[in-house]
């Protein structure tokens, strides 16, 4: 638990410190500096520069903001939808349960990435979202990833809620005349804290991985805004000139996802 | 069994129909209208020509009518042409499907064997258990496309032992994509393999086998592994989608022809028809693979209702 939270805390601090780092080093991570292309690591550029002479450390910090924001937003949205669907399915039962769970099965059986590639290529303007701004990209990707991410949460919540709804204390609360809404909110939901926390932690990691894959394929966060995924896409084209540029963004993704998985693992072991 | 099979096949048909309709609707939202692309390619086209082309291809019809016409054609085996590759879609699908199945099959084999071997190590030597669990957590967090790039940098750029991509060079071109895809899917087999094998090794029939003098290797391979195979097939069934998603990444990173690369190229080239049909083929293959794993599970363990 401590290792996972520590990793995530470090990355969050790194993301938060982006403007101070820029002030400290005295570079603009978005301004090209063509006399300093592919600069090796030095005091001025701790990780060197990319093909436009932009500082890699600063771009990594700004990428952390984008990648972590997408991961968190997508996971929170997926948790919200999944919890509602799971609770509803367990509480209502019957045909609604059957329809919702068949929908979840259907989504789970599909290969997510080919579908996401097609969905991410949709023209955002056609569904009324602004095009080409970093914030709009973050929002679009978070919604897309949440549309797939809720399934795992919903299944865990439904299974947990079904077992809680059959407990004596829940039946006692019902017998005392507690309203159904209060029953779910006060008596069932708190008992689901652990599975929901596990599902959320896993969803954050999954969303960070999926965002980086989509950005890597050129369908996620559009340059010049940096994300760990599109920095890697850039690095792939320059494997021969600057192999080191491929190292750092991938390491950042690895650490972020590892942190999330460690937290989920620790909760599920009850530590 | 027959009823179950019929129900599951019916479910696959329903999901495919719903997916095709949803994707058809959504693809209408993609940038790049085919007639506009034609006009861009030939500026001499007049607006009357454009209208005539629209009517000729049925693009003036409402969306549902277009969907029904398209779906009817696909059901009759008329997959149409790819605008991007200037070839019939069917001629593109088969080589791509075979390329992907080759990659998937080999990666699944490598991931399964290595994962189960790691799991067996953890189950037989409990002191190594945390190490294997830690490795599995780490392997799950590695982004597959990054691993692919690192392998290219090491083995293709620095050492020059293996090609960086493409399909030339027979088995040598397969090594890096298979390794990348297998590594990405190995963790689940190691974790569940360790758990299933430890559980199987606790069972009374294992004690009986040991009491009768069976060696450790025979106990593991003949008596414990078959019992652990059922949960591993559950993992395989659940991970089919992830495996296919990984194939898309591996094919793109290593520029290998296959279904994933075909879908990606079709989307990037605004070739709606090809993207849609390839997506449906991939979805059907994934669902059939899941079904096959489920059926194998039931065949191995008749207790599963």
Coordinates of C-alpha atoms in Angstrom, one line a residue:
Chain A
X1 CA 0.0 0.0 0.0
X2 CA 2.7 2.4 1.0
X3 CA 4.9 1.7 -2.0
X4 CA 1.9 2.2 -4.4
X5 CA 0.7 5.4 -2.8
X6 CA 4.3 6.6 -2.6
X7 CA 4.8 6.1 -6.3
X8 CA 1.5 7.8 -7.2
X9 CA 2.3 10.7 -4.8
X10 CA 5.7 11.2 -6.4
X11 CA 4.3 11.3 -9.9
X12 CA 1.5 13.7 -8.7
X13 CA 4.1 16.0 -7.1
X14 CA 6.1 15.8 -10.3
X15 CA 3.0 16.8 -12.3
X16 CA 2.2 19.6 -9.9
X17 CA 5.7 21.0 -9.9
X18 CA 5.8 21.4 -13.7
X19 CA 5.5 25.3 -13.7
X20 CA 8.2 25.6 -10.9
X21 CA 10.5 23.2 -12.8
X22 CA 10.1 25.4 -15.9
X23 CA 10.9 28.5 -13.9
X24 CA 13.9 26.8 -12.3
X25 CA 15.4 25.5 -15.6
X26 CA 14.3 28.7 -17.5
X27 CA 12.9 26.9 -20.6
X28 CA 9.4 26.9 -22.2
X29 CA 8.5 23.2 -22.8
X30 CA 6.3 24.3 -25.8
X31 CA 8.8 26.6 -27.6
X32 CA 11.0 25.0 -30.2
X33 CA 14.8 25.8 -29.9
X34 CA 16.2 24.5 -33.1
X35 CA 19.9 25.1 -32.2
X36 CA 19.5 22.6 -29.3
X37 CA 17.9 19.6 -31.1
X38 CA 18.7 16.2 -29.6
X39 CA 20.8 17.8 -26.9
X40 CA 22.3 15.1 -24.5
X41 CA 21.4 15.3 -20.8
X42 CA 23.2 18.3 -19.2
X43 CA 22.7 20.7 -16.3
X44 CA 20.4 22.9 -18.4
X45 CA 18.4 19.9 -19.8
X46 CA 18.5 17.1 -17.2
X47 CA 17.0 14.6 -19.7
X48 CA 18.1 16.2 -22.9
X49 CA 15.9 17.7 -25.6
X50 CA 13.6 16.4 -28.4
X51 CA 13.7 16.9 -32.2
X52 CA 12.5 20.5 -31.8
X53 CA 14.9 21.3 -29.0
X54 CA 12.2 21.2 -26.3
X55 CA 13.3 20.1 -22.8
X56 CA 12.3 16.5 -22.2
X57 CA 12.0 16.7 -18.4
X58 CA 9.5 19.6 -18.6
X59 CA 7.5 17.9 -21.3
X60 CA 7.4 14.8 -19.2
X61 CA 6.1 16.8 -16.2
X62 CA 3.4 18.4 -18.4
X63 CA 2.6 15.0 -19.9
X64 CA 2.1 13.7 -16.4
X65 CA -0.6 16.4 -15.8
X66 CA -2.5 15.2 -19.0
X67 CA -2.0 11.5 -18.5
X68 CA -2.9 11.5 -14.8
X69 CA -5.8 13.7 -15.4
X70 CA -7.2 11.4 -18.0
X71 CA -6.6 8.4 -15.8
X72 CA -8.3 9.9 -12.8
X73 CA -11.2 11.4 -14.7
X74 CA -11.9 8.2 -16.7
X75 CA -11.7 6.0 -13.6
X76 CA -13.9 8.3 -11.5
X77 CA -16.6 8.4 -14.2
X78 CA -16.3 4.6 -14.7
X79 CA -16.6 4.0 -10.9
X80 CA -19.7 6.3 -10.7
X81 CA -21.4 4.6 -13.6
X82 CA -20.4 1.1 -12.6
X83 CA -21.5 1.6 -9.0
X84 CA -24.9 2.9 -10.0
X85 CA -25.4 0.1 -12.6
X86 CA -24.2 -2.6 -10.2
X87 CA -26.4 -1.4 -7.3
X88 CA -29.4 -1.0 -9.6
X89 CA -28.9 -4.5 -11.1
X90 CA -28.5 -6.1 -7.6
X91 CA -31.3 -4.2 -6.0
X92 CA -33.9 -4.4 -8.7
X93 CA -33.1 -7.9 -10.0
X94 CA -35.3 -9.5 -12.6
X95 CA -35.2 -8.5 -16.2
X96 CA -33.3 -5.2 -15.6
X97 CA -30.5 -7.2 -13.9
X98 CA -30.5 -9.6 -16.9
X99 CA -30.4 -6.8 -19.5
X100 CA -27.7 -4.8 -17.7
X101 CA -25.5 -7.8 -17.1
X102 CA -25.9 -9.1 -20.7
X103 CA -24.8 -5.6 -21.8
X104 CA -21.8 -5.9 -19.5
X105 CA -21.0 -9.3 -20.9
X106 CA -21.3 -8.1 -24.4
X107 CA -18.9 -5.2 -23.8
X108 CA -16.5 -7.4 -22.0
X109 CA -16.4 -9.9 -24.8
X110 CA -15.4 -7.3 -27.4
X111 CA -11.8 -6.4 -28.1
X112 CA -11.6 -3.0 -26.6
X113 CA -8.7 -1.4 -28.4
X114 CA -9.9 -1.9 -32.0
X115 CA -13.3 -0.4 -30.9
X116 CA -11.6 2.5 -29.1
X117 CA -9.5 3.2 -32.2
X118 CA -12.7 3.6 -34.3
X119 CA -14.5 5.6 -31.6
X120 CA -11.5 7.8 -31.0
X121 CA -11.3 8.7 -34.7
X122 CA -14.8 10.1 -34.7
X123 CA -15.0 13.8 -35.5
X124 CA -15.6 15.5 -32.1
X125 CA -17.3 18.4 -33.8
X126 CA -20.0 16.0 -35.1
X127 CA -21.1 15.3 -31.5
X128 CA -20.8 18.9 -30.4
X129 CA -17.4 18.9 -28.7
X130 CA -14.8 21.5 -29.6
X131 CA -12.0 20.2 -31.7
X132 CA -8.3 20.2 -31.2
X133 CA -8.0 21.7 -27.7
X134 CA -6.1 19.8 -25.0
X135 CA -8.9 20.1 -22.5
X136 CA -11.4 18.9 -25.0
X137 CA -9.1 15.9 -25.8
X138 CA -8.9 15.1 -22.1
X139 CA -12.6 15.2 -21.7
X140 CA -13.3 13.2 -24.9
X141 CA -10.8 10.5 -24.0
X142 CA -12.0 10.2 -20.4
X143 CA -15.6 9.7 -21.6
X144 CA -14.6 7.1 -24.1
X145 CA -12.5 5.2 -21.6
X146 CA -15.3 5.4 -19.0
X147 CA -17.8 4.0 -21.5
X148 CA -15.7 0.8 -21.4
X149 CA -14.3 1.0 -17.9
X150 CA -17.6 0.8 -16.0
X151 CA -18.2 -2.9 -16.8
X152 CA -15.5 -4.2 -14.3
X153 CA -16.8 -1.9 -11.5
X154 CA -20.4 -2.9 -12.1
X155 CA -19.7 -6.6 -11.9
X156 CA -17.8 -6.3 -8.7
X157 CA -20.4 -4.0 -7.1
X158 CA -23.3 -6.2 -8.2
X159 CA -21.7 -9.3 -6.7
X160 CA -20.9 -7.5 -3.4
X161 CA -24.4 -5.9 -3.2
X162 CA -26.2 -9.2 -3.8
X163 CA -24.4 -10.8 -0.9
X164 CA -25.0 -7.7 1.4
X165 CA -28.7 -7.4 0.4
X166 CA -29.2 -11.0 1.7
X167 CA -27.6 -10.2 5.1
X168 CA -29.7 -10.2 8.3
X169 CA -28.8 -6.6 9.2
X170 CA -30.1 -5.3 5.9
X171 CA -33.3 -7.3 6.3
X172 CA -33.6 -5.9 9.9
X173 CA -33.2 -2.4 8.5
X174 CA -36.0 -3.1 6.0
X175 CA -38.2 -4.5 8.7
X176 CA -37.7 -1.3 10.7
X177 CA -39.2 0.6 7.7
X178 CA -36.0 2.3 6.4
X179 CA -36.6 3.7 2.9
X180 CA -35.0 1.8 0.0
X181 CA -32.8 4.8 -1.0
X182 CA -31.5 5.1 2.6
X183 CA -31.1 1.3 2.8
X184 CA -28.8 1.3 -0.3
X185 CA -27.0 4.5 0.7
X186 CA -26.4 3.9 4.4
X187 CA -26.4 0.1 4.8
X188 CA -25.2 -1.4 1.5
X189 CA -22.8 1.1 -0.1
X190 CA -20.4 1.4 2.9
X191 CA -20.0 -2.3 2.9
X192 CA -18.9 -2.1 -0.7
X193 CA -16.1 0.4 0.0
X194 CA -13.3 -2.2 -0.5
X195 CA -14.4 -3.7 -3.8
X196 CA -15.1 -0.2 -5.2
X197 CA -11.7 1.1 -4.1
X198 CA -10.0 -1.9 -5.7
X199 CA -12.0 -1.4 -8.9
X200 CA -11.2 2.3 -9.0
X201 CA -7.5 1.8 -8.4
X202 CA -7.4 -0.8 -11.2
X203 CA -9.5 1.5 -13.5
X204 CA -7.0 4.4 -13.0
X205 CA -4.1 2.1 -14.1
X206 CA -6.1 0.7 -17.0
X207 CA -7.2 4.2 -18.2
X208 CA -3.6 5.5 -18.1
X209 CA -2.5 2.5 -20.2
X210 CA -5.4 2.9 -22.6
X211 CA -4.8 6.7 -22.9
X212 CA -1.1 6.2 -23.6
X213 CA -1.9 3.5 -26.2
X214 CA -4.4 5.7 -28.0
X215 CA -2.1 8.7 -27.9
X216 CA 0.7 6.6 -29.1
X217 CA -1.5 5.6 -32.1
X218 CA -2.1 9.3 -32.8
X219 CA -5.8 9.1 -31.7
X220 CA -5.6 10.5 -28.2
X221 CA -4.1 13.7 -27.0
X222 CA -3.1 15.7 -30.0
X223 CA 0.3 17.5 -30.1
X224 CA 1.6 20.1 -29.3
X225 CA 0.1 19.2 -25.9
X226 CA 2.4 16.5 -24.4
X227 CA 1.1 13.2 -23.0
X228 CA 3.2 10.3 -22.2
X229 CA 1.7 8.3 -25.0
X230 CA 2.2 10.9 -27.8
X231 CA 5.8 11.6 -26.5
X232 CA 6.4 7.9 -27.2
X233 CA 4.9 8.1 -30.6
X234 CA 7.3 10.9 -31.3
X235 CA 10.2 8.9 -30.0
X236 CA 9.3 5.9 -32.1
X237 CA 10.0 7.9 -35.3
X238 CA 13.4 9.0 -33.9
X239 CA 14.5 5.6 -32.5
X240 CA 17.7 5.9 -34.5
X241 CA 18.6 9.5 -33.6
X242 CA 17.6 9.6 -30.0
X243 CA 16.9 6.2 -28.5
X244 CA 17.0 7.6 -25.0
X245 CA 13.9 9.7 -25.6
X246 CA 11.9 6.5 -25.8
X247 CA 12.9 5.5 -22.3
X248 CA 11.4 8.1 -19.9
X249 CA 7.7 8.4 -21.0
X250 CA 7.4 4.6 -20.9
X251 CA 9.0 4.4 -17.5
X252 CA 6.6 7.1 -16.2
X253 CA 3.6 5.1 -17.5
X254 CA 5.0 1.9 -16.0
X255 CA 5.5 3.5 -12.6
X256 CA 2.0 5.1 -12.6
X257 CA 0.2 1.8 -13.5
X258 CA 2.4 -0.1 -11.1
X259 CA 1.4 2.3 -8.4
X260 CA -2.3 1.8 -9.1
X261 CA -1.9 -2.0 -9.2
X262 CA 0.1 -2.1 -6.0
X263 CA -2.7 -0.1 -4.2
X264 CA -5.4 -2.4 -5.6
X265 CA -3.4 -5.5 -4.6
X266 CA -2.8 -4.1 -1.1
X267 CA -6.5 -3.4 -0.5
X268 CA -7.5 -6.8 -1.8
X269 CA -5.1 -8.4 0.7
X270 CA -6.6 -6.3 3.4
X271 CA -3.4 -4.4 4.3
Chain B
X1 CA -24.7 -28.8 -24.2
X2 CA -26.5 -28.2 -27.5
X3 CA -28.9 -25.8 -25.9
X4 CA -26.0 -23.9 -24.3
X5 CA -24.2 -23.8 -27.6
X6 CA -27.2 -22.5 -29.4
X7 CA -27.8 -19.8 -26.7
X8 CA -24.2 -18.6 -26.8
X9 CA -24.2 -18.5 -30.6
X10 CA -27.4 -16.6 -30.5
X11 CA -25.8 -14.1 -28.1
X12 CA -22.8 -13.7 -30.3
X13 CA -25.1 -13.0 -33.3
X14 CA -27.1 -10.4 -31.3
X15 CA -24.0 -8.6 -30.0
X16 CA -22.6 -8.6 -33.6
X17 CA -25.8 -7.2 -35.0
X18 CA -26.0 -4.5 -32.3
X19 CA -22.3 -3.6 -32.7
X20 CA -22.6 -3.4 -36.5
X21 CA -25.6 -1.0 -36.2
X22 CA -23.9 1.2 -33.5
X23 CA -20.6 1.3 -35.5
X24 CA -22.5 2.1 -38.7
X25 CA -24.2 5.0 -37.0
X26 CA -21.0 6.2 -35.4
X27 CA -18.9 5.9 -38.5
X28 CA -21.2 8.4 -40.2
X29 CA -19.7 10.8 -37.7
X30 CA -16.1 10.3 -38.9
X31 CA -14.4 13.1 -40.7
X32 CA -14.3 12.8 -44.5
X33 CA -17.4 12.2 -46.5
X34 CA -16.6 9.8 -49.4
X35 CA -18.1 12.1 -52.0
X36 CA -16.1 15.1 -50.6
X37 CA -13.0 13.0 -50.9
X38 CA -13.8 12.2 -54.5
X39 CA -14.3 15.9 -55.2
X40 CA -11.0 16.7 -53.5
X41 CA -9.3 14.1 -55.7
X42 CA -10.9 15.5 -58.9
X43 CA -11.7 19.2 -58.8
X44 CA -13.5 19.0 -62.2
X45 CA -16.5 17.2 -60.6
X46 CA -19.5 19.5 -60.7
X47 CA -22.2 19.6 -58.0
X48 CA -24.5 17.7 -60.4
X49 CA -21.9 14.9 -60.7
X50 CA -21.6 14.9 -56.9
X51 CA -25.4 14.6 -56.6
X52 CA -25.4 11.8 -59.2
X53 CA -22.6 10.0 -57.3
X54 CA -24.6 10.3 -54.1
X55 CA -27.7 8.8 -55.7
X56 CA -25.6 6.1 -57.4
X57 CA -24.1 4.9 -54.1
X58 CA -27.3 5.4 -52.1
X59 CA -25.8 8.1 -50.0
X60 CA -29.0 10.2 -50.4
X61 CA -31.0 7.6 -48.5
X62 CA -31.8 7.8 -44.8
X63 CA -29.3 6.2 -42.5
X64 CA -31.4 3.1 -41.5
X65 CA -32.0 2.3 -45.2
X66 CA -28.3 2.5 -45.9
X67 CA -27.6 0.3 -42.9
X68 CA -30.1 -2.4 -44.1
X69 CA -28.8 -2.3 -47.6
X70 CA -25.2 -2.7 -46.3
X71 CA -26.0 -5.4 -43.7
X72 CA -28.0 -7.4 -46.3
X73 CA -25.0 -7.2 -48.7
X74 CA -22.6 -8.4 -46.0
X75 CA -24.8 -11.3 -45.0
X76 CA -24.8 -12.4 -48.6
X77 CA -21.0 -12.3 -48.6
X78 CA -20.7 -9.0 -50.6
X79 CA -18.1 -7.2 -48.5
X80 CA -17.6 -4.4 -51.1
X81 CA -14.3 -2.7 -52.0
X82 CA -11.7 -1.0 -50.0
X83 CA -11.2 2.6 -51.3
X84 CA -7.8 2.8 -49.5
X85 CA -6.2 -0.3 -50.9
X86 CA -8.3 -0.4 -54.2
X87 CA -9.0 -4.1 -53.6
X88 CA -12.0 -6.2 -52.7
X89 CA -12.4 -6.2 -48.9
X90 CA -12.5 -10.0 -48.8
X91 CA -9.1 -10.2 -50.5
X92 CA -7.6 -8.0 -47.8
X93 CA -9.3 -9.8 -44.9
X94 CA -8.0 -13.3 -45.3
X95 CA -4.2 -12.7 -45.3
X96 CA -4.7 -10.2 -42.4
X97 CA -6.7 -12.7 -40.4
X98 CA -4.2 -15.4 -41.0
X99 CA -1.3 -13.1 -40.0
X100 CA -3.1 -12.1 -36.8
X101 CA -4.1 -15.7 -35.8
X102 CA -0.5 -16.7 -36.3
X103 CA 0.7 -14.0 -34.0
X104 CA -2.1 -14.6 -31.4
X105 CA -1.6 -18.4 -31.4
X106 CA 2.1 -18.2 -30.9
X107 CA 1.9 -15.4 -28.3
X108 CA -0.8 -17.4 -26.4
X109 CA 1.3 -20.5 -26.4
X110 CA 4.4 -18.6 -25.2
X111 CA 2.4 -16.7 -22.5
X112 CA 0.6 -19.8 -21.3
X113 CA 3.8 -22.0 -21.1
X114 CA 6.0 -19.3 -19.5
X115 CA 3.1 -18.1 -17.2
X116 CA 2.3 -21.6 -16.0
X117 CA 6.0 -22.4 -15.5
X118 CA 6.3 -19.3 -13.3
X119 CA 3.1 -20.2 -11.5
X120 CA 4.5 -23.8 -10.9
X121 CA 7.7 -22.3 -9.5
X122 CA 5.7 -20.2 -7.1
X123 CA 3.5 -23.1 -6.0
X124 CA 6.4 -25.6 -5.5
X125 CA 8.8 -23.1 -3.9
X126 CA 6.7 -20.9 -1.6
X127 CA 9.7 -18.8 -0.8
X128 CA 9.8 -17.7 -4.5
X129 CA 6.0 -16.9 -4.4
X130 CA 6.3 -13.2 -3.5
X131 CA 9.0 -12.8 -6.2
X132 CA 6.7 -14.3 -8.9
X133 CA 3.7 -12.2 -7.6
X134 CA 5.9 -9.1 -7.7
X135 CA 7.0 -9.9 -11.2
X136 CA 3.4 -10.4 -12.3
X137 CA 2.4 -7.0 -10.9
X138 CA 5.3 -5.4 -12.8
X139 CA 4.6 -7.2 -16.0
X140 CA 1.0 -6.1 -15.9
X141 CA 2.1 -2.5 -15.7
X142 CA 4.5 -2.5 -18.7
X143 CA 2.9 -0.7 -21.7
X144 CA 3.2 -3.2 -24.6
X145 CA 4.1 -0.6 -27.2
X146 CA 6.9 0.7 -25.1
X147 CA 8.3 -2.8 -24.6
X148 CA 8.1 -3.3 -28.3
X149 CA 10.1 -0.1 -28.9
X150 CA 12.7 -1.1 -26.4
X151 CA 13.1 -4.5 -28.0
X152 CA 13.5 -2.8 -31.4
X153 CA 16.1 -0.5 -30.0
X154 CA 18.0 -3.3 -28.4
X155 CA 17.7 -6.2 -30.9
X156 CA 17.2 -4.4 -34.2
X157 CA 19.1 -1.1 -33.8
X158 CA 22.0 -1.9 -31.5
X159 CA 22.6 -5.6 -31.9
X160 CA 21.1 -6.0 -35.4
X161 CA 20.1 -9.6 -34.7
X162 CA 16.4 -9.4 -35.7
X163 CA 14.4 -7.3 -38.1
X164 CA 12.7 -4.2 -36.6
X165 CA 9.4 -5.0 -38.3
X166 CA 7.5 -6.1 -41.4
X167 CA 6.8 -9.6 -42.4
X168 CA 10.0 -10.4 -44.4
X169 CA 12.4 -12.9 -43.0
X170 CA 10.0 -15.7 -41.9
X171 CA 10.2 -16.7 -38.2
X172 CA 12.8 -14.0 -37.5
X173 CA 10.2 -11.3 -38.1
X174 CA 7.9 -13.0 -35.6
X175 CA 10.2 -13.2 -32.6
X176 CA 9.9 -9.6 -31.3
X177 CA 6.1 -9.2 -31.9
X178 CA 5.4 -12.6 -30.3
X179 CA 7.7 -11.8 -27.3
X180 CA 6.0 -8.4 -26.8
X181 CA 2.5 -9.7 -26.9
X182 CA 3.3 -12.8 -24.8
X183 CA 5.0 -10.6 -22.1
X184 CA 1.9 -8.4 -21.9
X185 CA -0.4 -11.4 -21.3
X186 CA 1.9 -13.5 -19.2
X187 CA 1.1 -12.0 -15.8
X188 CA -2.5 -13.3 -15.5
X189 CA -1.3 -16.9 -16.2
X190 CA 1.5 -16.7 -13.7
X191 CA -0.8 -15.3 -10.9
X192 CA -3.7 -17.6 -11.5
X193 CA -1.5 -20.5 -12.3
X194 CA 0.3 -20.1 -9.0
X195 CA -3.0 -19.9 -7.1
X196 CA -4.6 -22.9 -9.0
X197 CA -1.5 -25.1 -8.7
X198 CA -1.2 -24.4 -4.9
X199 CA -4.9 -25.3 -4.5
X200 CA -4.5 -28.4 -6.6
X201 CA -1.4 -29.6 -4.7
X202 CA -3.4 -29.5 -1.4
X203 CA -6.0 -32.0 -2.6
X204 CA -6.1 -35.5 -1.2
X205 CA -5.4 -37.3 -4.4
X206 CA -2.0 -35.6 -4.6
X207 CA -1.2 -37.1 -1.2
X208 CA -2.3 -40.5 -2.5
X209 CA -0.1 -40.1 -5.6
X210 CA 2.9 -39.1 -3.4
X211 CA 2.2 -42.0 -1.0
X212 CA 2.2 -44.4 -3.9
X213 CA 5.7 -43.2 -4.8
X214 CA 5.1 -40.8 -7.7
X215 CA 8.0 -38.4 -8.3
X216 CA 7.5 -34.7 -7.9
X217 CA 7.6 -34.1 -11.6
X218 CA 4.9 -36.7 -12.2
X219 CA 2.8 -35.3 -9.4
X220 CA 2.9 -31.9 -10.9
X221 CA 2.4 -32.7 -14.5
X222 CA 0.0 -35.6 -14.3
X223 CA -2.0 -35.0 -11.1
X224 CA -1.9 -31.3 -10.3
X225 CA -1.8 -29.6 -13.7
X226 CA -5.0 -31.0 -15.2
X227 CA -6.9 -29.7 -12.2
X228 CA -5.3 -26.3 -12.5
X229 CA -6.2 -26.2 -16.2
X230 CA -9.8 -25.2 -15.6
X231 CA -9.1 -21.8 -13.9
X232 CA -6.4 -21.1 -16.5
X233 CA -9.0 -21.6 -19.3
X234 CA -11.2 -19.1 -17.4
X235 CA -8.3 -16.6 -17.6
X236 CA -7.8 -17.4 -21.3
X237 CA -11.5 -16.8 -22.0
X238 CA -11.5 -13.5 -20.0
X239 CA -8.3 -12.3 -21.6
X240 CA -9.3 -13.0 -25.3
X241 CA -10.3 -9.4 -25.8
X242 CA -7.1 -8.1 -24.2
X243 CA -5.0 -10.4 -26.3
X244 CA -6.6 -9.1 -29.5
X245 CA -6.2 -5.5 -28.3
X246 CA -2.5 -6.3 -27.7
X247 CA -2.2 -7.7 -31.2
X248 CA -3.3 -4.4 -32.7
X249 CA -0.5 -2.7 -30.7
X250 CA 2.1 -5.3 -31.7
X251 CA 1.1 -5.1 -35.3
X252 CA 1.3 -1.3 -35.4
X253 CA 4.6 -1.1 -33.6
X254 CA 6.2 -3.8 -35.7
X255 CA 4.4 -2.8 -39.0
X256 CA 3.2 -6.4 -39.3
X257 CA 0.2 -7.0 -41.7
X258 CA -2.8 -8.2 -39.7
X259 CA -6.3 -7.4 -38.6
X260 CA -5.2 -4.8 -36.0
X261 CA -3.0 -2.9 -38.5
X262 CA -5.8 -3.2 -41.1
X263 CA -8.3 -1.6 -38.8
X264 CA -5.8 1.1 -37.8
X265 CA -4.9 1.9 -41.4
X266 CA -8.5 1.9 -42.5
X267 CA -9.5 4.3 -39.7
X268 CA -6.5 6.6 -40.5
X269 CA -7.3 6.5 -44.2
X270 CA -11.1 7.1 -43.6
X271 CA -12.0 3.8 -45.3
X272 CA -15.3 3.3 -43.4
X273 CA -16.4 0.1 -45.0
X274 CA -13.1 -1.7 -44.5
X275 CA -12.8 -0.5 -40.9
X276 CA -16.4 -1.6 -40.1
X277 CA -16.1 -5.1 -41.6
X278 CA -12.6 -5.7 -40.1
X279 CA -13.9 -4.6 -36.7
X280 CA -16.8 -7.0 -36.9
X281 CA -14.6 -9.9 -38.0
X282 CA -12.2 -9.3 -35.1
X283 CA -15.2 -9.1 -32.7
X284 CA -16.7 -12.3 -33.9
X285 CA -13.3 -14.1 -33.8
X286 CA -12.8 -12.9 -30.2
X287 CA -16.2 -14.0 -29.1
X288 CA -15.8 -17.4 -30.7
X289 CA -12.4 -17.8 -29.0
X290 CA -14.0 -17.0 -25.6
X291 CA -16.8 -19.6 -26.4
X292 CA -14.2 -22.2 -27.3
X293 CA -12.3 -21.6 -24.0
X294 CA -15.7 -21.9 -22.1
X295 CA -16.6 -25.2 -23.9
X296 CA -13.1 -26.6 -23.2
X297 CA -13.6 -25.8 -19.5
X298 CA -16.9 -27.7 -19.4
X299 CA -15.4 -30.6 -21.2
X300 CA -12.5 -30.8 -18.7
X301 CA -14.7 -30.3 -15.7
X302 CA -18.3 -31.6 -16.1
X303 CA -19.2 -30.2 -12.7
X304 CA -19.4 -26.7 -14.2
X305 CA -23.1 -26.2 -14.9

